[in-house]
Coordinates of C-alpha atoms in Angstrom, one line a residue:
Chain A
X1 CA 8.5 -99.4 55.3
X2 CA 11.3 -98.2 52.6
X3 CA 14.4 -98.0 53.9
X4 CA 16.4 -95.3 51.3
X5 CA 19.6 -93.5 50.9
X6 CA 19.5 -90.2 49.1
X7 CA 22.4 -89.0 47.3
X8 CA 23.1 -85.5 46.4
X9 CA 21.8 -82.2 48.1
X10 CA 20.9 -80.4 45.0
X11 CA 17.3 -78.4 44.9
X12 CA 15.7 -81.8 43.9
X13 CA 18.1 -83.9 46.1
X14 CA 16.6 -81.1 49.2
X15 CA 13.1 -81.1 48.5
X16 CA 12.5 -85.3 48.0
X17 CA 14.6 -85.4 51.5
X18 CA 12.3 -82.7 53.1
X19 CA 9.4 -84.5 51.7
X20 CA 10.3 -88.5 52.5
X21 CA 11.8 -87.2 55.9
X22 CA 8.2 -86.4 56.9
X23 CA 6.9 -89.5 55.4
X24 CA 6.0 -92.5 57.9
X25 CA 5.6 -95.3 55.2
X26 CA 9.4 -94.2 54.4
X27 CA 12.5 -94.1 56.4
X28 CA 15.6 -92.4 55.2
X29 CA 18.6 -93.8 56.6
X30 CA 21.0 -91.9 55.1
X31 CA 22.2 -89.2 53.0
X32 CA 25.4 -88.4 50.9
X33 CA 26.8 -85.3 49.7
X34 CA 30.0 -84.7 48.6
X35 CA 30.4 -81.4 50.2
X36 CA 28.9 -82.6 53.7
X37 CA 28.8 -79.1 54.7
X38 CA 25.8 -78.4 52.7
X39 CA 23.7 -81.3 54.9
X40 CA 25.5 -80.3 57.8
X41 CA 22.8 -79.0 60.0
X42 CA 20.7 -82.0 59.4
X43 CA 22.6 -84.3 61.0
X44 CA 20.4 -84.8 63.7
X45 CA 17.7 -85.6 61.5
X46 CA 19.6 -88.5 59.7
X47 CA 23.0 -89.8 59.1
X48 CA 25.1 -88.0 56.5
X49 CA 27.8 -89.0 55.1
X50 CA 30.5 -87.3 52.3
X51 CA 31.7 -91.0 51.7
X52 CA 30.7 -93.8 49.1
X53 CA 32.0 -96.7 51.3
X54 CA 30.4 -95.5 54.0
X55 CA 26.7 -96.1 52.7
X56 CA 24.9 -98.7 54.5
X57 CA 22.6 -100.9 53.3
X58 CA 19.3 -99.9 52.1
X59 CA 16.4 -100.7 49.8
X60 CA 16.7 -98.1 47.6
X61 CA 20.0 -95.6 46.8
X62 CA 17.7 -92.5 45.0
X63 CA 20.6 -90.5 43.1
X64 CA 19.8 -86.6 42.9
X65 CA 23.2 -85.7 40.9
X66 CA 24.2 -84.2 38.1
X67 CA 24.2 -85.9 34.6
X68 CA 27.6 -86.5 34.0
X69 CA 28.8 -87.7 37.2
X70 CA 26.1 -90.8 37.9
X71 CA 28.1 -93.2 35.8
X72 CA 31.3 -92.4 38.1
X73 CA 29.1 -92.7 41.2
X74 CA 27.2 -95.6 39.8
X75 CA 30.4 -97.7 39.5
X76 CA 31.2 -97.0 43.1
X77 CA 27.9 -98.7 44.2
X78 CA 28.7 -102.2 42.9
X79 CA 29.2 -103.6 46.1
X80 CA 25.7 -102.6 47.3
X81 CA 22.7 -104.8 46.8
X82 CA 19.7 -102.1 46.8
X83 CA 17.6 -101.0 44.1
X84 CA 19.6 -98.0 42.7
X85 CA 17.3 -95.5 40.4
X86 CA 18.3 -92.2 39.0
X87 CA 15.9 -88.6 39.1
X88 CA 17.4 -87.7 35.3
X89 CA 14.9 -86.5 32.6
X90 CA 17.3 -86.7 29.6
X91 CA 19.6 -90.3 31.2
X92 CA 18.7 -93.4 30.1
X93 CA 18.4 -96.1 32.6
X94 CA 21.0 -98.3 31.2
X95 CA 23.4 -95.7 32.7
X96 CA 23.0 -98.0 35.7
X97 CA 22.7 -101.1 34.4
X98 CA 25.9 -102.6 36.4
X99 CA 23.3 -103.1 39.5
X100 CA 20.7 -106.5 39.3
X101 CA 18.0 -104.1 40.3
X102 CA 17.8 -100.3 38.5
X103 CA 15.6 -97.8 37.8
X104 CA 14.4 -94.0 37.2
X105 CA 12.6 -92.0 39.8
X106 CA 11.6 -88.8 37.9
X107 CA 9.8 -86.0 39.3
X108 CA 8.5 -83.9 36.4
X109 CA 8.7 -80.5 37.8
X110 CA 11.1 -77.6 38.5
X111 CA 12.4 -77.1 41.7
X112 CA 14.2 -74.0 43.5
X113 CA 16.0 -73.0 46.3
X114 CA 13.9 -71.4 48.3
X115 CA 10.0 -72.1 47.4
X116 CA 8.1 -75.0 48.9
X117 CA 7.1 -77.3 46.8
X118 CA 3.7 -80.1 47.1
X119 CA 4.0 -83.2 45.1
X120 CA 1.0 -84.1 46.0
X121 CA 0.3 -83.6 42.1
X122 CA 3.4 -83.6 40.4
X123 CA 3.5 -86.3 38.4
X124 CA 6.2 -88.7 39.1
X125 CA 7.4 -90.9 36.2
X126 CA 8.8 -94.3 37.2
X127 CA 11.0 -97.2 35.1
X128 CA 11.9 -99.9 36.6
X129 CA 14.7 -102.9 34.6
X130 CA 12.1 -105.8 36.7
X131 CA 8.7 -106.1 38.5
X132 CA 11.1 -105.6 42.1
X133 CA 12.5 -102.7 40.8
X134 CA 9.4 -101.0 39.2
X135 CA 7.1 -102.1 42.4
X136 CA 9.3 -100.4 44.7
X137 CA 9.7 -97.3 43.1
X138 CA 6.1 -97.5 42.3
X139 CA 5.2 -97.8 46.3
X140 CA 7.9 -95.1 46.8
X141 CA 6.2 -92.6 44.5
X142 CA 2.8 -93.4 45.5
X143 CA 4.3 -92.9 49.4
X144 CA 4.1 -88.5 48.0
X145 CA 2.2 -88.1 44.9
X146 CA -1.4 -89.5 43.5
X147 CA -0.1 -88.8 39.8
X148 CA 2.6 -92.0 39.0
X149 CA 3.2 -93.1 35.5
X150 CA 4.9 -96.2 34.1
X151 CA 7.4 -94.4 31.7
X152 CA 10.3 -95.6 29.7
X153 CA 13.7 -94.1 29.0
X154 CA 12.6 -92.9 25.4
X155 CA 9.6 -91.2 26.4
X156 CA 10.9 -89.7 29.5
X157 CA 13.4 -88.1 27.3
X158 CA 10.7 -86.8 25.3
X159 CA 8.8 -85.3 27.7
X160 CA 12.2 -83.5 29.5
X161 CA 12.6 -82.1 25.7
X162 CA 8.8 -80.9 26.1
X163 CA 9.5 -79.2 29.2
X164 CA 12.5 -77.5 28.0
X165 CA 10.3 -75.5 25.6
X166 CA 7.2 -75.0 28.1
X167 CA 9.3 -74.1 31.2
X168 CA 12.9 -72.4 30.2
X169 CA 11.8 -71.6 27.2
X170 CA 8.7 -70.2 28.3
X171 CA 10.5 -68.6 31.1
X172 CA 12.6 -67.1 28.6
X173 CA 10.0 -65.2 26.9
X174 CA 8.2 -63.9 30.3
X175 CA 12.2 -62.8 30.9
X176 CA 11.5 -60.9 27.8
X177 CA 8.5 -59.2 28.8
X178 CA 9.7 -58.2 31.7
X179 CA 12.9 -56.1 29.8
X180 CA 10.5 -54.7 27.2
X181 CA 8.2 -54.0 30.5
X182 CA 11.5 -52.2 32.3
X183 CA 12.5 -50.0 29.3
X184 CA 8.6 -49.0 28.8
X185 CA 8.6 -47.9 32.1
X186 CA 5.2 -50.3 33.1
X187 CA 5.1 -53.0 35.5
X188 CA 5.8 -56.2 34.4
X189 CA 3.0 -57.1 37.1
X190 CA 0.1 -56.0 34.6
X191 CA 0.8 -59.1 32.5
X192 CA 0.9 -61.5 35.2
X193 CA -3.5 -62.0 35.0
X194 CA -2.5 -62.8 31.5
X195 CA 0.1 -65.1 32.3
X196 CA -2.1 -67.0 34.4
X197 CA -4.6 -67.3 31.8
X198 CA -2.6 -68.5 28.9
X199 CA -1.3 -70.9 31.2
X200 CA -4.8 -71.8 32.9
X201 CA -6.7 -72.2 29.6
X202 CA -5.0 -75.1 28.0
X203 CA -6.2 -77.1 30.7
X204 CA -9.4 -77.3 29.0
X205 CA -8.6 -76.4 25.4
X206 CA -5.2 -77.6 23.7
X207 CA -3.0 -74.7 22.8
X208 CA -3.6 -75.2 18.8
X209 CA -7.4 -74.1 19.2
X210 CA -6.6 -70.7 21.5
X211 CA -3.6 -69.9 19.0
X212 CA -4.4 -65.9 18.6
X213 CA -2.3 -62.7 17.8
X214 CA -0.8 -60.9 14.7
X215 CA 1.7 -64.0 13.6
X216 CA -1.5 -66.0 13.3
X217 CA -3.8 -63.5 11.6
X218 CA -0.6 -62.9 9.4
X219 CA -1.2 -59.2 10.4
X220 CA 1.7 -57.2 9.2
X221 CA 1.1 -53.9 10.6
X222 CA 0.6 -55.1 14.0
X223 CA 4.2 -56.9 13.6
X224 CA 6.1 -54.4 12.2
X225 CA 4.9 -52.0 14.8
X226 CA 6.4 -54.2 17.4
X227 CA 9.7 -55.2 15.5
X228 CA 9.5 -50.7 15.7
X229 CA 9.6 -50.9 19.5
X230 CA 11.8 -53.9 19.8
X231 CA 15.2 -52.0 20.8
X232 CA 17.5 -55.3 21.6
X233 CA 18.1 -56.7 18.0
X234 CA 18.2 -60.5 19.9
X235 CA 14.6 -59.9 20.6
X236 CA 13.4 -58.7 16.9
X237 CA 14.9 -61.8 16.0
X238 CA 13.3 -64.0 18.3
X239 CA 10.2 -62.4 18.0
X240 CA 10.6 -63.0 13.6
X241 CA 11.6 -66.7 14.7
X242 CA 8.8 -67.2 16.5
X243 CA 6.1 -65.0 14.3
X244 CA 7.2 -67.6 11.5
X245 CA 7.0 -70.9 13.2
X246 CA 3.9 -70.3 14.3
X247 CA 2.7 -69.5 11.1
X248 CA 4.6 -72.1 9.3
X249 CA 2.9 -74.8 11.8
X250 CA -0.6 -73.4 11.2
X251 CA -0.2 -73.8 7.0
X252 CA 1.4 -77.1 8.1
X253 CA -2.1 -78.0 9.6
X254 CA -4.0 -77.0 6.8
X255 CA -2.2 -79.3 4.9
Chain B
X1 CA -24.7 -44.1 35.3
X2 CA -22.7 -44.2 32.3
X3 CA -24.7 -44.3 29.0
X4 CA -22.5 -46.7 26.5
X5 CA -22.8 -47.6 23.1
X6 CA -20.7 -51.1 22.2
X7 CA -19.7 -51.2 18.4
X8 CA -18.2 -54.6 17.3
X9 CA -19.1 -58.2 18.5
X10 CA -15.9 -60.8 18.1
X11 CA -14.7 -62.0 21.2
X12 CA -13.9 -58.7 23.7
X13 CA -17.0 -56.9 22.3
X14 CA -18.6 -59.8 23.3
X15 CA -17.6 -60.6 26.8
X16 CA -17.5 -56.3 27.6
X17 CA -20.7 -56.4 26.3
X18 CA -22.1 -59.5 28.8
X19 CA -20.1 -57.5 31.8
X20 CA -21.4 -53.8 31.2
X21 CA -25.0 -55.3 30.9
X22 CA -24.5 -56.8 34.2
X23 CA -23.3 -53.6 35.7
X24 CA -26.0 -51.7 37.4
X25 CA -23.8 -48.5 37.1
X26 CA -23.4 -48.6 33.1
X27 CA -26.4 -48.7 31.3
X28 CA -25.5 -50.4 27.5
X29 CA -28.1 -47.8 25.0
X30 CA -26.9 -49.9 22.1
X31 CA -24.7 -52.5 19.9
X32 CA -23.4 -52.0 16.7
X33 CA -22.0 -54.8 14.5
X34 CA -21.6 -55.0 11.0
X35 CA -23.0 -58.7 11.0
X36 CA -26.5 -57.9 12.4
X37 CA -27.2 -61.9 12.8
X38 CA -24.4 -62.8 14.8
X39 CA -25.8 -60.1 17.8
X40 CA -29.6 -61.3 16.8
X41 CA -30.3 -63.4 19.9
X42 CA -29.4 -60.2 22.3
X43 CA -31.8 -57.7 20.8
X44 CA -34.0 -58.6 23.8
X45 CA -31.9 -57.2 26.1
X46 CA -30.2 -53.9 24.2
X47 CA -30.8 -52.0 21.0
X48 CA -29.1 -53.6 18.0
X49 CA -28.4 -52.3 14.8
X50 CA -25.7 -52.5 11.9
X51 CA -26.5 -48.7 10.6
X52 CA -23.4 -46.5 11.9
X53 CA -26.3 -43.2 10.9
X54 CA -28.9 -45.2 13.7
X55 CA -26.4 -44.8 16.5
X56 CA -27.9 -42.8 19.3
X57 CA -26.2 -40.0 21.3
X58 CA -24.4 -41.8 24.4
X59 CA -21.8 -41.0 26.7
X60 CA -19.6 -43.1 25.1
X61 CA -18.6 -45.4 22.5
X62 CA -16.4 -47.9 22.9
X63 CA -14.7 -49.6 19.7
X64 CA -14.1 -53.4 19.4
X65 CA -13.0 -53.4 16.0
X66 CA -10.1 -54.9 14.2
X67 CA -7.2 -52.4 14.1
X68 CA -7.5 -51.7 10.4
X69 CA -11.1 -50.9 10.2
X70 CA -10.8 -48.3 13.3
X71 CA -9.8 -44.9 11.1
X72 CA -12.5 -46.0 8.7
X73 CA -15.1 -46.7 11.4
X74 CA -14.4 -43.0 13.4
X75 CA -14.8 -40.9 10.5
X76 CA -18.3 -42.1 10.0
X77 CA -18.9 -41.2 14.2
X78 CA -17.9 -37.4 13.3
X79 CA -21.6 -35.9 13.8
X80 CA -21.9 -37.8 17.5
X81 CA -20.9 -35.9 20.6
X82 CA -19.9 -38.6 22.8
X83 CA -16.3 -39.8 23.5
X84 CA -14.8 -42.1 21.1
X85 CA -12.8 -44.8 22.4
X86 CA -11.2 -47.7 21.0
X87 CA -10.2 -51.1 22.8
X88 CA -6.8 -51.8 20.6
X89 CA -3.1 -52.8 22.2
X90 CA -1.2 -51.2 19.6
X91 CA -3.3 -48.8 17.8
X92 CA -1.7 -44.8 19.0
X93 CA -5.0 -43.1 20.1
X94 CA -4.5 -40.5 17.6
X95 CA -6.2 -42.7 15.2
X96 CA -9.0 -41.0 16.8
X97 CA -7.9 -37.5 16.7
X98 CA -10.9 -36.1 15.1
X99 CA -13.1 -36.1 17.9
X100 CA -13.4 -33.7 20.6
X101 CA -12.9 -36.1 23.2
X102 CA -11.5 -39.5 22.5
X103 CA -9.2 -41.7 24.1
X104 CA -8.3 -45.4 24.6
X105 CA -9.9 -48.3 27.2
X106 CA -7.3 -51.4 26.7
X107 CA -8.1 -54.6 28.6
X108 CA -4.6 -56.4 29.3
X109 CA -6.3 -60.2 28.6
X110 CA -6.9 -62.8 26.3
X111 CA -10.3 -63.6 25.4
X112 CA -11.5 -66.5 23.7
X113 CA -15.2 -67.5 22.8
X114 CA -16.0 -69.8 24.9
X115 CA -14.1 -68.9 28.0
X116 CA -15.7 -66.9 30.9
X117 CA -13.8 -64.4 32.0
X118 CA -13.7 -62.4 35.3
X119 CA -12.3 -58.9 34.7
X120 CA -12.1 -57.7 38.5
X121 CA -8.4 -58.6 38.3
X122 CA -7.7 -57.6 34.4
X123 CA -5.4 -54.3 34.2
X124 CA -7.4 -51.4 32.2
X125 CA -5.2 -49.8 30.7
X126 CA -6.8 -46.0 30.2
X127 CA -6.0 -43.2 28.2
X128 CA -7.9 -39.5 27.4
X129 CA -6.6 -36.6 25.0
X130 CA -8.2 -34.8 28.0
X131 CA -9.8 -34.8 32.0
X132 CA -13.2 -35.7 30.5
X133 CA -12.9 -38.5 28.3
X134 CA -9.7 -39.8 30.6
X135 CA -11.9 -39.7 33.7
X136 CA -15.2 -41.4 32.0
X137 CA -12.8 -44.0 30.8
X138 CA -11.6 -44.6 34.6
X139 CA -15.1 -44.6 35.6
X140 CA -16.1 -46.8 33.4
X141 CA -12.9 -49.4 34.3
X142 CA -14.0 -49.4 38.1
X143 CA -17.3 -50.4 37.3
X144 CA -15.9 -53.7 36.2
X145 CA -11.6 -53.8 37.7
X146 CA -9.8 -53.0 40.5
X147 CA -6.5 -52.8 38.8
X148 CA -6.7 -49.7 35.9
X149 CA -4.1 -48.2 35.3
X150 CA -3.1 -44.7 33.3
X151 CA -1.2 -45.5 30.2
X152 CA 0.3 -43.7 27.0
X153 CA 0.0 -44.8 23.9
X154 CA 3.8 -45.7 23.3
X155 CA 4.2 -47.9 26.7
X156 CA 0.8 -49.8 25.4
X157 CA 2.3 -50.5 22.3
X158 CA 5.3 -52.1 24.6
X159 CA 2.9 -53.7 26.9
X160 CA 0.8 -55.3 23.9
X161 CA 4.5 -56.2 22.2
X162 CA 5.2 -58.2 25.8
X163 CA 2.1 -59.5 26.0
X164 CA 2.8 -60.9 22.4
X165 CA 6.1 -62.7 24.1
X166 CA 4.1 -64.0 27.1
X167 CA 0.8 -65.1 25.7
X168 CA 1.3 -65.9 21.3
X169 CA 4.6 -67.0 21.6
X170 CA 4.7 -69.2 25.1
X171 CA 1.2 -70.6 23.9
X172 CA 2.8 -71.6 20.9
X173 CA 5.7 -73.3 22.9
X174 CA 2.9 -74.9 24.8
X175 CA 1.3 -76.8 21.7
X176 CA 5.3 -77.4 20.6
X177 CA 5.3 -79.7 23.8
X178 CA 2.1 -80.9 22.9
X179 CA 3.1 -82.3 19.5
X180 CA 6.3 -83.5 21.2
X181 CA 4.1 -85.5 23.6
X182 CA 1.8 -86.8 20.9
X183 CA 4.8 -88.3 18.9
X184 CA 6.5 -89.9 22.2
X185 CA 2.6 -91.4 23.5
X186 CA 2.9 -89.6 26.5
X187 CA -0.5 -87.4 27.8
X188 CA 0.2 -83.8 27.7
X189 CA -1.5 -83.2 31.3
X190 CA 1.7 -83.9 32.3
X191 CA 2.9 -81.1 31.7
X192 CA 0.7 -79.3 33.1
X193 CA 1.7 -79.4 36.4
X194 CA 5.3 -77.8 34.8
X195 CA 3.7 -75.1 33.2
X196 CA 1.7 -73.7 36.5
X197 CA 4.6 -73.6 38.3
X198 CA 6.5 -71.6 35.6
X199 CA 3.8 -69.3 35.5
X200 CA 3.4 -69.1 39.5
X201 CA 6.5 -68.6 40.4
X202 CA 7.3 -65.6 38.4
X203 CA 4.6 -63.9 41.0
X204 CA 7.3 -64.0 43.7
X205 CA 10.6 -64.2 42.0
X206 CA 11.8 -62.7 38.9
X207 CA 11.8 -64.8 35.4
X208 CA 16.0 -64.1 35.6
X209 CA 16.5 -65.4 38.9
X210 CA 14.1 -68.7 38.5
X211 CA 15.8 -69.6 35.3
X212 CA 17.4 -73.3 35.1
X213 CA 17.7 -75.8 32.5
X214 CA 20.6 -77.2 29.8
X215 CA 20.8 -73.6 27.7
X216 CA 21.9 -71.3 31.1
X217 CA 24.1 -74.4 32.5
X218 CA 25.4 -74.9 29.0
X219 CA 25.2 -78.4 29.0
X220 CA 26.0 -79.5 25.3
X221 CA 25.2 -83.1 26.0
X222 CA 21.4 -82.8 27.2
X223 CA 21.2 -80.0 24.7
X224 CA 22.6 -82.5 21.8
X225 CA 20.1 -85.4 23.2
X226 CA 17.0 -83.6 23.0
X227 CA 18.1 -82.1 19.1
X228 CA 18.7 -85.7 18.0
X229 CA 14.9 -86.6 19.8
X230 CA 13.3 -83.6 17.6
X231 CA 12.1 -84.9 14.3
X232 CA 10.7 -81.9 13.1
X233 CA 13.6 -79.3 11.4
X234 CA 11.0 -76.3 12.6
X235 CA 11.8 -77.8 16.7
X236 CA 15.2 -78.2 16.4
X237 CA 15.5 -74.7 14.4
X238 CA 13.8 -73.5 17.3
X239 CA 15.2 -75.2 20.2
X240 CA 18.7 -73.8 18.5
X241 CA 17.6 -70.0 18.9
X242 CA 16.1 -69.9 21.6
X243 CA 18.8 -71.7 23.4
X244 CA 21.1 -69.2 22.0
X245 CA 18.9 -66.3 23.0
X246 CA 19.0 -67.7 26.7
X247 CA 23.0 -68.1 26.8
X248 CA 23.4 -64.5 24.7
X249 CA 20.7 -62.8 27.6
X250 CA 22.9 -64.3 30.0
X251 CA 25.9 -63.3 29.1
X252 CA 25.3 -59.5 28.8
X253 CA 23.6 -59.7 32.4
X254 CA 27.2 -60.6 33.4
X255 CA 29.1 -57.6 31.4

């Protein structure tokens, strides 16, 4: 049995204490929030608390918070003797580096408000500063996903940099479609199969070999045509941005 | 039954051609491409040929030709009574104006060669210059989707322009994340997981709404930490626009 504190009650703070809540092999025994309203109406569940001195010993303090205040609330954890690991994609662990044991406990996913999510598969990306710290988060992580990976501060960075471009960047462009959609008078629901499949088929094929469309053929009369429909100049110039890069990555290739 | 004639064989000649032959309601009289050997191995099952003068009378014929070769293509159709049609995003149907009864069967997908693909769920997008051709188009669609859908020529063209935005460009993101991944040694499949979700969750909640991430929360720091990660100019240039993009989009919502 883990014992662990979870602090914050952000969308990722909410879903890991839905999910470890439900979790036999883990017991939480607490959870902070600054604004204790928010947790409110689960205090029956577990103990809350909007108070740092009021944390109780645990194995494991799992801080859900925003970047720039976890060296503030680090510092107020000195006197505590659990394992105390971040959830930050783009924080190095050394932010915590006061405590004897630290880590990173990183779900790699997006989470919202109000959609369930399983992490069942999500992978779950683990550092640890020794073996007690990197076994523990390990057994934590295993406790709700089968997809844990041993990753350091340098990599994880990477890989929240990759996500930026394949989730709110990507999400960006389906934004974009959508607009285009809305001013053509169609339903942005007719692209959703295709959606699905540009997203489906790099599961089996990297993205590199199912490259199509006019930037890659270098067809000119395909792009001007849409740079004709393109009404919000932002969008022309995204779509020029993007028309190039692709095509300057695929002479790069040939190189 | 539908007699059809299929003229080109790249990749959605190809995979209309394996689903109409499947389609006890369509019979497929013949198949035109200019490359006789590359349609060879199916002359067992239609009529090939790659003489535009041996096409035989049909109820149809459907064009799955490159854009720029379709004007040059219908000319040479002029003595055949059937309806013309061609298969392109953002070609107007006028291009085919010469025949009596023409008009425009648009598959919303993206096809590539080795990929099976199930059209029951693709949008058709139809279009007829009159009741005839517009209704042996829809008949035609059913045979193969449930979702078909009467569309003009201008509203394709924005349809095909979003679909460049949700498919070229966000597959391009996608192999951006992959080369990020290669240079940090972490597997791509990790992403994965990230990328379904972005794509799944758009079903139920708008792209606007399910937006997160350092450009919307303008959070300089992350923004500055995953700039200095980027080694390649093209990324960062990029990262920079589209970040901009996301922060200009959201502004104007708020006006």
């Amino acid at each position: 049995m883990i014992k662990i504190s979870i602090l914050g009650a952000g969308n990722l703070g909410r879903h890991l204490f839905n999910n470890f809540i439900q979790t036999k092999e883990v017991e939480v025994i607490q959870w902070f929030n600054r604004n204790i309203n928010s947790i409110e109406s689960h205090k029956n569940e577990v103990s809350i608390t909007n108070r740092i001195e009021e944390l109780k010993e645990a194995d494991l303090y799992l801080l859900c918070l925003s970047d720039d205040i976890l060296p503030e609330i680090s510092a107020k954890l000195n006197s505590l003797k659990g394992i105390v690991a971040h959830t930050a994609g783009s924080v190095s662990m050394d932010v915590l580096s006061d405590h004897e044991n630290h880590g990173v406990f990183y779900p790699l996913q997006t989470f919202s408000k109000n959609r369930a999510v399983v992490f069942e598969n999500i992978p779950i990306c683990i550092e640890g500063n020794n073996n007690l710290s990197e076994e523990t988060l390990n057994k934590l992580a295993k406790h709700i996903s089968k997809n844990i990976h041993a990753i350091n501060s340098k990599q994880r960075m990477g890989l929240h940099t990759a996500a930026v471009f394949v989730n709110n960047f990507t999400n960006h462009l389906y934004q974009i479609g959508n607009e285009i959609c809305e001013e053509q008078q169609v339903s942005f629901e007719m692209l959703l199969p295709l959606i699905n499949e540009t997203a489906s088929k790099i599961e089996s094929i990297t993205p590199k070999e199912v490259q199509t469309g006019p930037a890659l053929r270098k067809d000119i009369n395909t792009i001007q045509k849409h740079l004709d429909l393109l009404s919000n100049p932002e969008f022309k110039n995204l779509y020029l941005t993007l028309t190039d890069s692709i095509q300057k990555n695929d002479e790069h290739s040939k190189l």
